[in-house]
Short mmCIF file of C-alpha atoms (C1' of nucleotides) in Angstrom, two decimals:
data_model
loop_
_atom_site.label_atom_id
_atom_site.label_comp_id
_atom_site.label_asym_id
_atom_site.label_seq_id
_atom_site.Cartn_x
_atom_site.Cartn_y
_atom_site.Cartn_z
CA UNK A 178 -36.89 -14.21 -0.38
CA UNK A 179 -33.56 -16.20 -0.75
CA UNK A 180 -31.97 -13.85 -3.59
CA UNK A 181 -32.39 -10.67 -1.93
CA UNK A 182 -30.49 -12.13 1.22
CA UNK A 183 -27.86 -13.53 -1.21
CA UNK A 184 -26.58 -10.20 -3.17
CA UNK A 185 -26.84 -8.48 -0.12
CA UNK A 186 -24.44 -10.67 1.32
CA UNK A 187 -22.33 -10.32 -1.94
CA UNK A 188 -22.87 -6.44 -1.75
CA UNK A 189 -21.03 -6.69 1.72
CA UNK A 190 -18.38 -8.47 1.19
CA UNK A 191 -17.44 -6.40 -2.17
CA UNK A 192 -17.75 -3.38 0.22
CA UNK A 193 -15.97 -4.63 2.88
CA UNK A 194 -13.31 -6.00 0.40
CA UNK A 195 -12.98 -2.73 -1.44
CA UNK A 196 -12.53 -0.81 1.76
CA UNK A 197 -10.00 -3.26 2.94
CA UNK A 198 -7.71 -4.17 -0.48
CA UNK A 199 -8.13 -0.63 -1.01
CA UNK A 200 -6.32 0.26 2.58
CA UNK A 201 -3.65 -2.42 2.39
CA UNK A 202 -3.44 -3.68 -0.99
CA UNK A 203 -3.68 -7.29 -2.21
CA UNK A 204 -0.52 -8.22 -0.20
CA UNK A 205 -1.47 -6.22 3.01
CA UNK A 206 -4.94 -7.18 3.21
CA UNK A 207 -6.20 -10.28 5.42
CA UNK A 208 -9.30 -12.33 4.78
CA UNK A 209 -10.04 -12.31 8.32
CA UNK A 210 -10.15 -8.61 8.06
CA UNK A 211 -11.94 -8.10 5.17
CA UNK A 212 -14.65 -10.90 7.03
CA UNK A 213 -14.83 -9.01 10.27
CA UNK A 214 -15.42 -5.89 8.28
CA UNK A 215 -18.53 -7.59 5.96
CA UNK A 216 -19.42 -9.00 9.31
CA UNK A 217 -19.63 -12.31 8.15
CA UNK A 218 -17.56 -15.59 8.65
CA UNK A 219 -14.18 -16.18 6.73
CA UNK A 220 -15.32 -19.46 4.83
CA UNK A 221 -18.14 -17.03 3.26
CA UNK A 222 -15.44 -15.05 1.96
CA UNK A 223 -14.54 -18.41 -0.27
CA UNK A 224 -17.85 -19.67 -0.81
CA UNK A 225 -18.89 -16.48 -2.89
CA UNK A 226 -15.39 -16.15 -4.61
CA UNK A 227 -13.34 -19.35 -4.42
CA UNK A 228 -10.10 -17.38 -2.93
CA UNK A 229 -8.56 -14.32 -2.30
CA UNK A 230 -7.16 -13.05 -5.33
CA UNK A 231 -10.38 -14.14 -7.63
CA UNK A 232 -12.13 -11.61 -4.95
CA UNK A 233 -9.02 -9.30 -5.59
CA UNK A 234 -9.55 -8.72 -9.30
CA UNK A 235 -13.53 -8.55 -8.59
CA UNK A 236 -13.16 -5.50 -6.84
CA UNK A 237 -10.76 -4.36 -8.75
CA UNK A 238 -12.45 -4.83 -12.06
CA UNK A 239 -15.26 -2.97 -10.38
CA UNK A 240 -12.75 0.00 -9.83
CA UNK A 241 -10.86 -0.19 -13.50
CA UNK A 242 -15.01 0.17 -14.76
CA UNK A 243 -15.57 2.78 -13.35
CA UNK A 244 -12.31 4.36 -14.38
CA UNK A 245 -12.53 3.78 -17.94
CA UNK A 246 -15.63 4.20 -18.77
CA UNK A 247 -14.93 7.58 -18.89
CA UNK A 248 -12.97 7.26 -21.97
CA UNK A 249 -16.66 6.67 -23.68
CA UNK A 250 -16.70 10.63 -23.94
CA UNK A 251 -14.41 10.29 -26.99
CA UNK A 252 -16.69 7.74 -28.50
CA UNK A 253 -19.41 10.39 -28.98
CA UNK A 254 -17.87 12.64 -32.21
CA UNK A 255 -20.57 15.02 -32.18
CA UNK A 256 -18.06 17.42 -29.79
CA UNK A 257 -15.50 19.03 -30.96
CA UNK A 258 -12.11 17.30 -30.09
CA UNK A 259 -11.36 20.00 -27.61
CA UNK A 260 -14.39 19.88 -25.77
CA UNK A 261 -14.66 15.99 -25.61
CA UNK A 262 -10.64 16.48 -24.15
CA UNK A 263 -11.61 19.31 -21.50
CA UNK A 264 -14.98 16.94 -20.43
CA UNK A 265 -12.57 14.03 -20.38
CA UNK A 266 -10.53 15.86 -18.11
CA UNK A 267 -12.66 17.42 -16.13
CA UNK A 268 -14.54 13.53 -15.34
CA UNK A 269 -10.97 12.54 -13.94
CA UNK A 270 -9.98 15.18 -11.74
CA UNK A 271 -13.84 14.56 -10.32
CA UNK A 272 -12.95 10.49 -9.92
CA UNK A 273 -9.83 11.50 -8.27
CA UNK A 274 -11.62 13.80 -5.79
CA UNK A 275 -14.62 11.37 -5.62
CA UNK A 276 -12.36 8.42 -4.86
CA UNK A 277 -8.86 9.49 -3.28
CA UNK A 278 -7.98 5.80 -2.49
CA UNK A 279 -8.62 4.48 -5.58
CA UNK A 280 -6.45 6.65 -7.49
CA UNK A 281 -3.14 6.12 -4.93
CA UNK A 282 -4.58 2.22 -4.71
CA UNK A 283 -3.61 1.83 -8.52
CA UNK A 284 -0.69 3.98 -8.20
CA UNK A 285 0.23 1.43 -6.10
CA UNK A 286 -1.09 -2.15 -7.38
CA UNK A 287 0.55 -0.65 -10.57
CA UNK A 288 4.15 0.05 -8.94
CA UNK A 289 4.17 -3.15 -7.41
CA UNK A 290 3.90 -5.67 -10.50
CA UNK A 291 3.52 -3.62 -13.81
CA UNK A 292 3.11 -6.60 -15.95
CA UNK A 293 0.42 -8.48 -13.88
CA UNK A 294 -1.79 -5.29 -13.61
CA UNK A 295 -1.77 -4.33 -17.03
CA UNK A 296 -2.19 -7.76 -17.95
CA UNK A 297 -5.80 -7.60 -15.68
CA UNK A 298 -6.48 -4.02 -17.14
CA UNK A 299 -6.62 -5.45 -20.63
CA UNK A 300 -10.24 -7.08 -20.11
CA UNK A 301 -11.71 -3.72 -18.75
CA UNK A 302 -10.23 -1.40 -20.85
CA UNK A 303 -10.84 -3.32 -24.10
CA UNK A 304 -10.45 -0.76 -26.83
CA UNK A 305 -11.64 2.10 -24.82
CA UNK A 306 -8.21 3.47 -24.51
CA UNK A 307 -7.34 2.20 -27.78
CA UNK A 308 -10.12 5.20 -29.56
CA UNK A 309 -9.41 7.85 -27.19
CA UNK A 310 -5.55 7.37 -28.97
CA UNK A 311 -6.98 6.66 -32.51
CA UNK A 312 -9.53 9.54 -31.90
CA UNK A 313 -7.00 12.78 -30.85
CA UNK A 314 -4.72 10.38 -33.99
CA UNK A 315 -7.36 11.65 -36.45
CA UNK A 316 -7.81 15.03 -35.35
CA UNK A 317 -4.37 14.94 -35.32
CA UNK A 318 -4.10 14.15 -39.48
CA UNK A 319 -7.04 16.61 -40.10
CA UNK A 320 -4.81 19.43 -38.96
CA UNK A 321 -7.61 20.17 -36.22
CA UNK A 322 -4.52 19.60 -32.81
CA UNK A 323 -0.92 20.03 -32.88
CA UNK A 324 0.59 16.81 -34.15
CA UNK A 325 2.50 15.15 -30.90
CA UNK A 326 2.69 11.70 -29.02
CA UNK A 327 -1.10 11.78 -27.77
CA UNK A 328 -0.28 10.22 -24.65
CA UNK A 329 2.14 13.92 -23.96
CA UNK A 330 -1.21 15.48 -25.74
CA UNK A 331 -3.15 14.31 -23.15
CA UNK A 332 -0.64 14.68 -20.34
CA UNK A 333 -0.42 18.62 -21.40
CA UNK A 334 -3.92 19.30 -21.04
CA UNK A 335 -4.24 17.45 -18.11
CA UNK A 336 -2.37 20.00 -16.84
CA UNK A 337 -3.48 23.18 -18.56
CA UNK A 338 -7.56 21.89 -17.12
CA UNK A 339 -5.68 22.51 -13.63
CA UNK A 340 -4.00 26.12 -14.98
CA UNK A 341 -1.07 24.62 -15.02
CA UNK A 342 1.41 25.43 -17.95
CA UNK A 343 3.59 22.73 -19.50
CA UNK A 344 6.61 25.10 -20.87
CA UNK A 345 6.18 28.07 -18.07
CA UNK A 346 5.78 26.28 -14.99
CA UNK A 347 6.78 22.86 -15.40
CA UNK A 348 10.02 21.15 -15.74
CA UNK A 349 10.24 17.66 -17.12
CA UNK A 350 12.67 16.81 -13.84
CA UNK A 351 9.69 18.58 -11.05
CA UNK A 352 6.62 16.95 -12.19
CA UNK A 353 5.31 14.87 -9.53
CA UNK A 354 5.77 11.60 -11.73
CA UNK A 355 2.89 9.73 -9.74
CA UNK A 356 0.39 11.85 -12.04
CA UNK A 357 2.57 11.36 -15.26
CA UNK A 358 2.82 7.33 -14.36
CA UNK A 359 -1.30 7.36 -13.52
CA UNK A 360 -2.13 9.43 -16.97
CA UNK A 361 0.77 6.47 -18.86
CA UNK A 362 -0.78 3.57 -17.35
CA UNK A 363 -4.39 4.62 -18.31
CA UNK A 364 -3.10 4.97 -21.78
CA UNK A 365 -1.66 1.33 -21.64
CA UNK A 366 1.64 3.09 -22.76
CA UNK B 89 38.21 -3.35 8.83
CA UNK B 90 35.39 -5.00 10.63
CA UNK B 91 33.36 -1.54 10.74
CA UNK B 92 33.38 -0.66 7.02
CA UNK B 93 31.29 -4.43 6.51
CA UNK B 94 29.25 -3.55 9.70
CA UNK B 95 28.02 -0.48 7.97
CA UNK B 96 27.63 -2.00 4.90
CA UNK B 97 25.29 -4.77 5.78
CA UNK B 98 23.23 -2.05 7.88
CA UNK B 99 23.06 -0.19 4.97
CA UNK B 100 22.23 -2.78 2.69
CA UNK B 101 19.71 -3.65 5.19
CA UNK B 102 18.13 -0.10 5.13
CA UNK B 103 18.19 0.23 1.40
CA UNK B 104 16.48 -2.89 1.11
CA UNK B 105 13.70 -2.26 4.04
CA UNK B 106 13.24 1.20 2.05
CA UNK B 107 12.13 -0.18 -1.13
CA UNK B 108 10.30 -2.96 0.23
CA UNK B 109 8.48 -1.13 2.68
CA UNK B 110 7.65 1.95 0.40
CA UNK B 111 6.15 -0.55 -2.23
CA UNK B 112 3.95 -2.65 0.43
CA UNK B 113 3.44 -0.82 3.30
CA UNK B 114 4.18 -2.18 7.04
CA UNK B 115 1.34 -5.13 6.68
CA UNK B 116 2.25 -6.35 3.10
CA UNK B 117 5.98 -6.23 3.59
CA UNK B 118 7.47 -9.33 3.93
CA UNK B 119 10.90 -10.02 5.84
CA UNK B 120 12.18 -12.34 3.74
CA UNK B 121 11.30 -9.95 0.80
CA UNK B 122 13.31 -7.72 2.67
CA UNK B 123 16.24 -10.17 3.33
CA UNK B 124 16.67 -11.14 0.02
CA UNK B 125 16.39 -7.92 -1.66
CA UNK B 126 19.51 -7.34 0.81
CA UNK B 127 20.83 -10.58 -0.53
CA UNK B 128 21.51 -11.36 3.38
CA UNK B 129 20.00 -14.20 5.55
CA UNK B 130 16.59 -13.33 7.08
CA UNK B 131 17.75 -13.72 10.85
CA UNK B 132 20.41 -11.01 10.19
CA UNK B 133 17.27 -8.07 10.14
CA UNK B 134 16.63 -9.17 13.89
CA UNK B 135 20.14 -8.68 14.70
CA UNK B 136 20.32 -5.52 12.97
CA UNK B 137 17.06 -4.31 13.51
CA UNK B 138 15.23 -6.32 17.07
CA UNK B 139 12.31 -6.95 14.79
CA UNK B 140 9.97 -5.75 12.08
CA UNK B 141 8.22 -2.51 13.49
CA UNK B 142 11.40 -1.21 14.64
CA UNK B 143 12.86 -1.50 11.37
CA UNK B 144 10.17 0.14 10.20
CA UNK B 145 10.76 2.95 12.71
CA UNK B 146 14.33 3.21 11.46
CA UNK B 147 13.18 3.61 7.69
CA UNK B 148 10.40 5.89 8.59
CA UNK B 149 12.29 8.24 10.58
CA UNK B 150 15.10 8.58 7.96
CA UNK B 151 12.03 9.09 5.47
CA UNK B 152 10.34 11.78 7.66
CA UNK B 153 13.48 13.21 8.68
CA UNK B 154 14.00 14.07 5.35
CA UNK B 155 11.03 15.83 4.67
CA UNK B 156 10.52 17.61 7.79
CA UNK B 157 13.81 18.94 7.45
CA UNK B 158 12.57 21.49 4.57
CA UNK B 159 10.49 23.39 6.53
CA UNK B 160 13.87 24.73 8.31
CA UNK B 161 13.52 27.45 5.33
CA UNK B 162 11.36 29.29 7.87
CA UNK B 163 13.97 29.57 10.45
CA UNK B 164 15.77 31.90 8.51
CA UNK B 165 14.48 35.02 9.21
CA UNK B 166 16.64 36.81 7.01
CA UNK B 167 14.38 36.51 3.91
CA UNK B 168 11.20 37.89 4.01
CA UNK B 169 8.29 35.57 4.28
CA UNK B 170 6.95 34.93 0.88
CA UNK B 171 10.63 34.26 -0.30
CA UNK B 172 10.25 31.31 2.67
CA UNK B 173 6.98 30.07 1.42
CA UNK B 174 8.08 30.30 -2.40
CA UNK B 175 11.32 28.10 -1.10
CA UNK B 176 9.57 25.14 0.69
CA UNK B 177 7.00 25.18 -1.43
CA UNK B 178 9.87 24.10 -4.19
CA UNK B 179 11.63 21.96 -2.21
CA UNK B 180 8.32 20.18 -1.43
CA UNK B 181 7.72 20.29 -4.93
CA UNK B 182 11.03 18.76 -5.75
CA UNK B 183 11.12 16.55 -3.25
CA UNK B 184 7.73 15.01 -4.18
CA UNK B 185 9.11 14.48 -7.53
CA UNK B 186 12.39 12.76 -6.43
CA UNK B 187 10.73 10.60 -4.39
CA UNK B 188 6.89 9.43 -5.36
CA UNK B 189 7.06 6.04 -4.24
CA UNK B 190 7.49 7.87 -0.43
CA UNK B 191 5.21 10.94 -1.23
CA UNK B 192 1.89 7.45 -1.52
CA UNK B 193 3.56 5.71 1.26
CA UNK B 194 2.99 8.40 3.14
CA UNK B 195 -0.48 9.28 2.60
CA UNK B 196 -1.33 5.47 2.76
CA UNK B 197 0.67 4.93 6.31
CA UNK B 198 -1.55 7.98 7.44
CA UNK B 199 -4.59 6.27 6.26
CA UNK B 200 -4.12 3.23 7.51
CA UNK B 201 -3.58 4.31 10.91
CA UNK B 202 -3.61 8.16 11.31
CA UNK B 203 -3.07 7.92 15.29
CA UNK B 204 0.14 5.56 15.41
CA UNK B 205 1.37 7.47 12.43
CA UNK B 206 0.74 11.27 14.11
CA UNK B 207 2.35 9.80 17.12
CA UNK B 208 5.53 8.66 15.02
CA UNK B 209 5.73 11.97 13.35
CA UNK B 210 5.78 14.13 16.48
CA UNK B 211 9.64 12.47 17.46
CA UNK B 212 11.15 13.57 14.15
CA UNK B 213 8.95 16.61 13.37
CA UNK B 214 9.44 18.05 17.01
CA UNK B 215 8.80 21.74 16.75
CA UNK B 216 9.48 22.18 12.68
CA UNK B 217 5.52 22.43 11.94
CA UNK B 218 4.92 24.83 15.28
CA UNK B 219 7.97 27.06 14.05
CA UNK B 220 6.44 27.13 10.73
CA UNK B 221 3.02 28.14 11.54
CA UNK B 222 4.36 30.51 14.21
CA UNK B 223 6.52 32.28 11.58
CA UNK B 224 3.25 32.67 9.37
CA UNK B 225 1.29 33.98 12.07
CA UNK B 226 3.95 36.74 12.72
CA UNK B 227 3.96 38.01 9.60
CA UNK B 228 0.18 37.88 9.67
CA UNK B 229 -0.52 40.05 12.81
CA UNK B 230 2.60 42.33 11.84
CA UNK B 231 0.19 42.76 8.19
CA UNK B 232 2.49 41.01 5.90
CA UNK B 233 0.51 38.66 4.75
CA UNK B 234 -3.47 38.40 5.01
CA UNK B 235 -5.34 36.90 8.10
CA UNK B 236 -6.19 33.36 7.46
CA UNK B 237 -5.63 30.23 8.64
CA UNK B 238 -2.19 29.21 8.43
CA UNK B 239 -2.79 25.56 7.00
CA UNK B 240 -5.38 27.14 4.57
CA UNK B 241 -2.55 29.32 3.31
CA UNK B 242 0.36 27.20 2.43
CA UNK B 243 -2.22 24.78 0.76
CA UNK B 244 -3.31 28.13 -1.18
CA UNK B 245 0.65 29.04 -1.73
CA UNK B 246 1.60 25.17 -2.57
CA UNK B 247 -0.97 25.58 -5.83
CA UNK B 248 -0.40 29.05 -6.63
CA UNK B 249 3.16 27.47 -7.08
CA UNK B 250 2.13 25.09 -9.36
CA UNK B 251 -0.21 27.91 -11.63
CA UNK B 252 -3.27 27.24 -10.11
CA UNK B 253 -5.69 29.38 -8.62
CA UNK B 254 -7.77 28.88 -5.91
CA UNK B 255 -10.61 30.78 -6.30
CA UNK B 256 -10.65 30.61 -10.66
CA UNK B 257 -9.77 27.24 -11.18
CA UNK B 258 -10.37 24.89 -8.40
CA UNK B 259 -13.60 24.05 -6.12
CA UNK B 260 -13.29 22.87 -3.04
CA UNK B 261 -14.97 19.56 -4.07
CA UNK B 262 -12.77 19.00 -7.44
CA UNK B 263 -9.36 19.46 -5.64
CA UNK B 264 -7.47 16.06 -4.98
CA UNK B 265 -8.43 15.26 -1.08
CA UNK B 266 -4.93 13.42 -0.96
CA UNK B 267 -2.47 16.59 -1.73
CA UNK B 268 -4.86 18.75 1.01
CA UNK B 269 -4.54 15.65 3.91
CA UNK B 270 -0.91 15.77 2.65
CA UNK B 271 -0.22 19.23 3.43
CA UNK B 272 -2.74 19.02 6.54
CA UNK B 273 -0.90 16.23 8.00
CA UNK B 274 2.62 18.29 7.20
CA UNK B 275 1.83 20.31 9.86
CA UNK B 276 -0.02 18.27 12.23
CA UNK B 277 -3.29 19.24 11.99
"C1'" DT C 202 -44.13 -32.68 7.97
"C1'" DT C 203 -40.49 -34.06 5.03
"C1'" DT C 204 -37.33 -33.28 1.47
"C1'" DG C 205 -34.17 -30.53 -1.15
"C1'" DT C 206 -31.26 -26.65 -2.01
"C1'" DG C 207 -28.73 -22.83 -1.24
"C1'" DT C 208 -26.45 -20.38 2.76
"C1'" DT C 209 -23.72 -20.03 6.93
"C1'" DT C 210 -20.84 -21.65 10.57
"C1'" DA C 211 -17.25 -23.95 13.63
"C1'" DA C 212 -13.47 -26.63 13.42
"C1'" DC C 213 -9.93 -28.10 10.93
"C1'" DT C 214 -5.41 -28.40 7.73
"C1'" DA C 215 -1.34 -26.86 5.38
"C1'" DT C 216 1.62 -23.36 4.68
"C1'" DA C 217 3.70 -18.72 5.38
"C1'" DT C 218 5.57 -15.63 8.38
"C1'" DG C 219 7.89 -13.30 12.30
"C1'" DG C 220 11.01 -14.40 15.45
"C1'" DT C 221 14.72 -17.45 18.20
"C1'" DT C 222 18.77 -20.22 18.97
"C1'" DA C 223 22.95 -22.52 18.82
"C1'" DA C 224 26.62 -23.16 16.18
"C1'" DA C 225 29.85 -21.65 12.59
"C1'" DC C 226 32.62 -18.00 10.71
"C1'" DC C 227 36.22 -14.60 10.67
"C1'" DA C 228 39.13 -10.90 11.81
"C1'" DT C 229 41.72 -9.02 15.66
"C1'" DT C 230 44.63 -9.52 19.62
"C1'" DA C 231 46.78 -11.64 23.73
"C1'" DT D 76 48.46 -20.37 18.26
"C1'" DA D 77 44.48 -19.74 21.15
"C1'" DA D 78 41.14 -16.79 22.91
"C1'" DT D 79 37.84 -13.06 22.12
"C1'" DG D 80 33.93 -10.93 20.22
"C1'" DG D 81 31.29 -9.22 16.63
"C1'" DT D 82 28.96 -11.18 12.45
"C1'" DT D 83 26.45 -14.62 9.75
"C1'" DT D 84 23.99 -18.82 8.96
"C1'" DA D 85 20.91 -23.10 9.09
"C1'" DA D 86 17.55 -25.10 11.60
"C1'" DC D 87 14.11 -24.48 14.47
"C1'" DC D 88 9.52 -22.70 16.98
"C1'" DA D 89 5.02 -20.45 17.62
"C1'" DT D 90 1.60 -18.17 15.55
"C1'" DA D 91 -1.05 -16.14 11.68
"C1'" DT D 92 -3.10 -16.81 7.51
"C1'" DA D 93 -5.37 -18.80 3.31
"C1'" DG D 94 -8.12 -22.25 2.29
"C1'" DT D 95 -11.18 -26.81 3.26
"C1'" DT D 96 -14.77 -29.62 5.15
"C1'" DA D 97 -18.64 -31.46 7.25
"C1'" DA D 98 -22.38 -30.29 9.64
"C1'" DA D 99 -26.05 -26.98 10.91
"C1'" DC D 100 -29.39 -23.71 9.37
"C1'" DA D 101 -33.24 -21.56 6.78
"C1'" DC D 102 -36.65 -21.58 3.81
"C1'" DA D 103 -39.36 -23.10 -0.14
"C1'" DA D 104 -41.67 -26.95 -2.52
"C1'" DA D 105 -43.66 -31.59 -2.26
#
DNA sequence: TTTGTGTTTAACTATATGGTTAAACCATTA
DNA sequence: TAATGGTTTAACCATATAGTTAAACACAAA
């Protein structure tokens, strides 16, 4: 059958393309490469997504999913706020054990042009982000969590999920700021 | 003077290299990106520099140098050995937060091509790493410290320094692979 | 078998990129 | 002033790279 032959092909360039963007970034990475790896020809490459950066933002949409779907934890208010924090938590250290690239790769894509990336993040994220804020907001107003900047709220218990402690252990000036940028940019802050 | 503008165009040079290269890494730098970040004219970096990898070399060996040069802690012998381990440990610490563009470059340059990258290492590391391990192995058989591998150790020491605890709070599956090939590669494992 | 359609390839083009060269520049000194 | 030598530049070259094209291929329907 024609169709299964065709997503497979699709399937192996995404893989190959993740593998190699991932590796080198968007600047680093060379069609050639990303062919060779899919083991297909280059023109393919363009055939199934017109150039390099429209297959670019298809992987990386396909990362940013599976990054922020996570937020949907906060969506379901039958937790307590706590708990719906500590599972959020707990579902990104996972991620970032699951996928070690991925979490340096946006580090990255993110250092290298802020206002392009979050301008791509904006069609993944959607709102997602958005109620995770509004969410700790309320519980904020209902007296249920200390009332701070949730983005710091968030930051803190990243942290305390590790058994790390803000005020003993940490200084502002020897936080390894990757993590602080990573936990800002997911935000959209 | 003729050599206070020599320097200064090498420098701006390596300033300029640094920053590009930390952001895109050896394959997506671009020597014109580098040239007119130094606000110089692009045939200048082969005068300087011969040609791209050995500018590289120059910026990576000033980067490495650097780091390496913290695990001289353990050459003093004077303090006793957790004192040593509690020191680099915080000058790691602090250096990863002064620096996080180089603490991702890093771990990407290793990824991309651990062998080329190990063999770069070993000229500016020299015997730092051995010295290091040797000093914790001392204090090991003279039943200072427990018997375990040495690598194992300083990774356990590096997140006890940070509040966490192995054994309560992390899994060897949840912790963040990039921090362990960090430390792993450190000492040349 | 022939036709049609979606897939794949080899060969090509235009441009970007690393690197070279010869000449210009400029301060020092004979 | 003229010569010297390190520094800087514009213009160039060869190759790598992204992207295009026309033709071949494969397979299903007529």
């Amino acid at each position: 059958m024609k169709k299964l032959v065709e997503t497979s092909t699709e399937e192996k360039i995404m893989e190959a393309a993740k593998e190699v963007f991932m590796k080198y970034g968007l600047y680093g990475a060379r069609m050639q490469d990303i062919a060779n790896t899919a083991g297909i020809n280059k023109a393919l490459l363009h055939y199934y997504f017109r150039n390099k950066e429209k297959l670019f933002d298809k992987v990386f949409e396909g990362a940013l999913q599976k990054y922020f779907q996570q937020m949907d934890v906060f969506s379901d208010s039958s937790l307590p706020i706590k708990e719906r924090v500590f599972k959020y938590v707990d579902n990104i250290l996972l991620f970032l054990s699951e996928y070690p690239q991925m979490s340096i790769f946006i580090i990255k894509e993110f250092s290298i042009n802020p206002e392009l990336f979050r301008e791509k993040v904006q069609a993944v994220k959607r709102d997602k982000a958005v109620r995770l804020i509004q969410a700790l907001e309320e519980e904020m107003a209902a007296g249920k969590i200390k009332k701070i900047d949730p983005v710091l709220f968030l930051f803190k218990h990243a942290l305390k999920a590790q058994g790390k402690d803000w005020n003993k252990d940490f200084s502002q000036e020897k936080l390894n700021l990757s993590v602080k940028k990573f936990v800002e940019f997911s935000l959209g802050k």
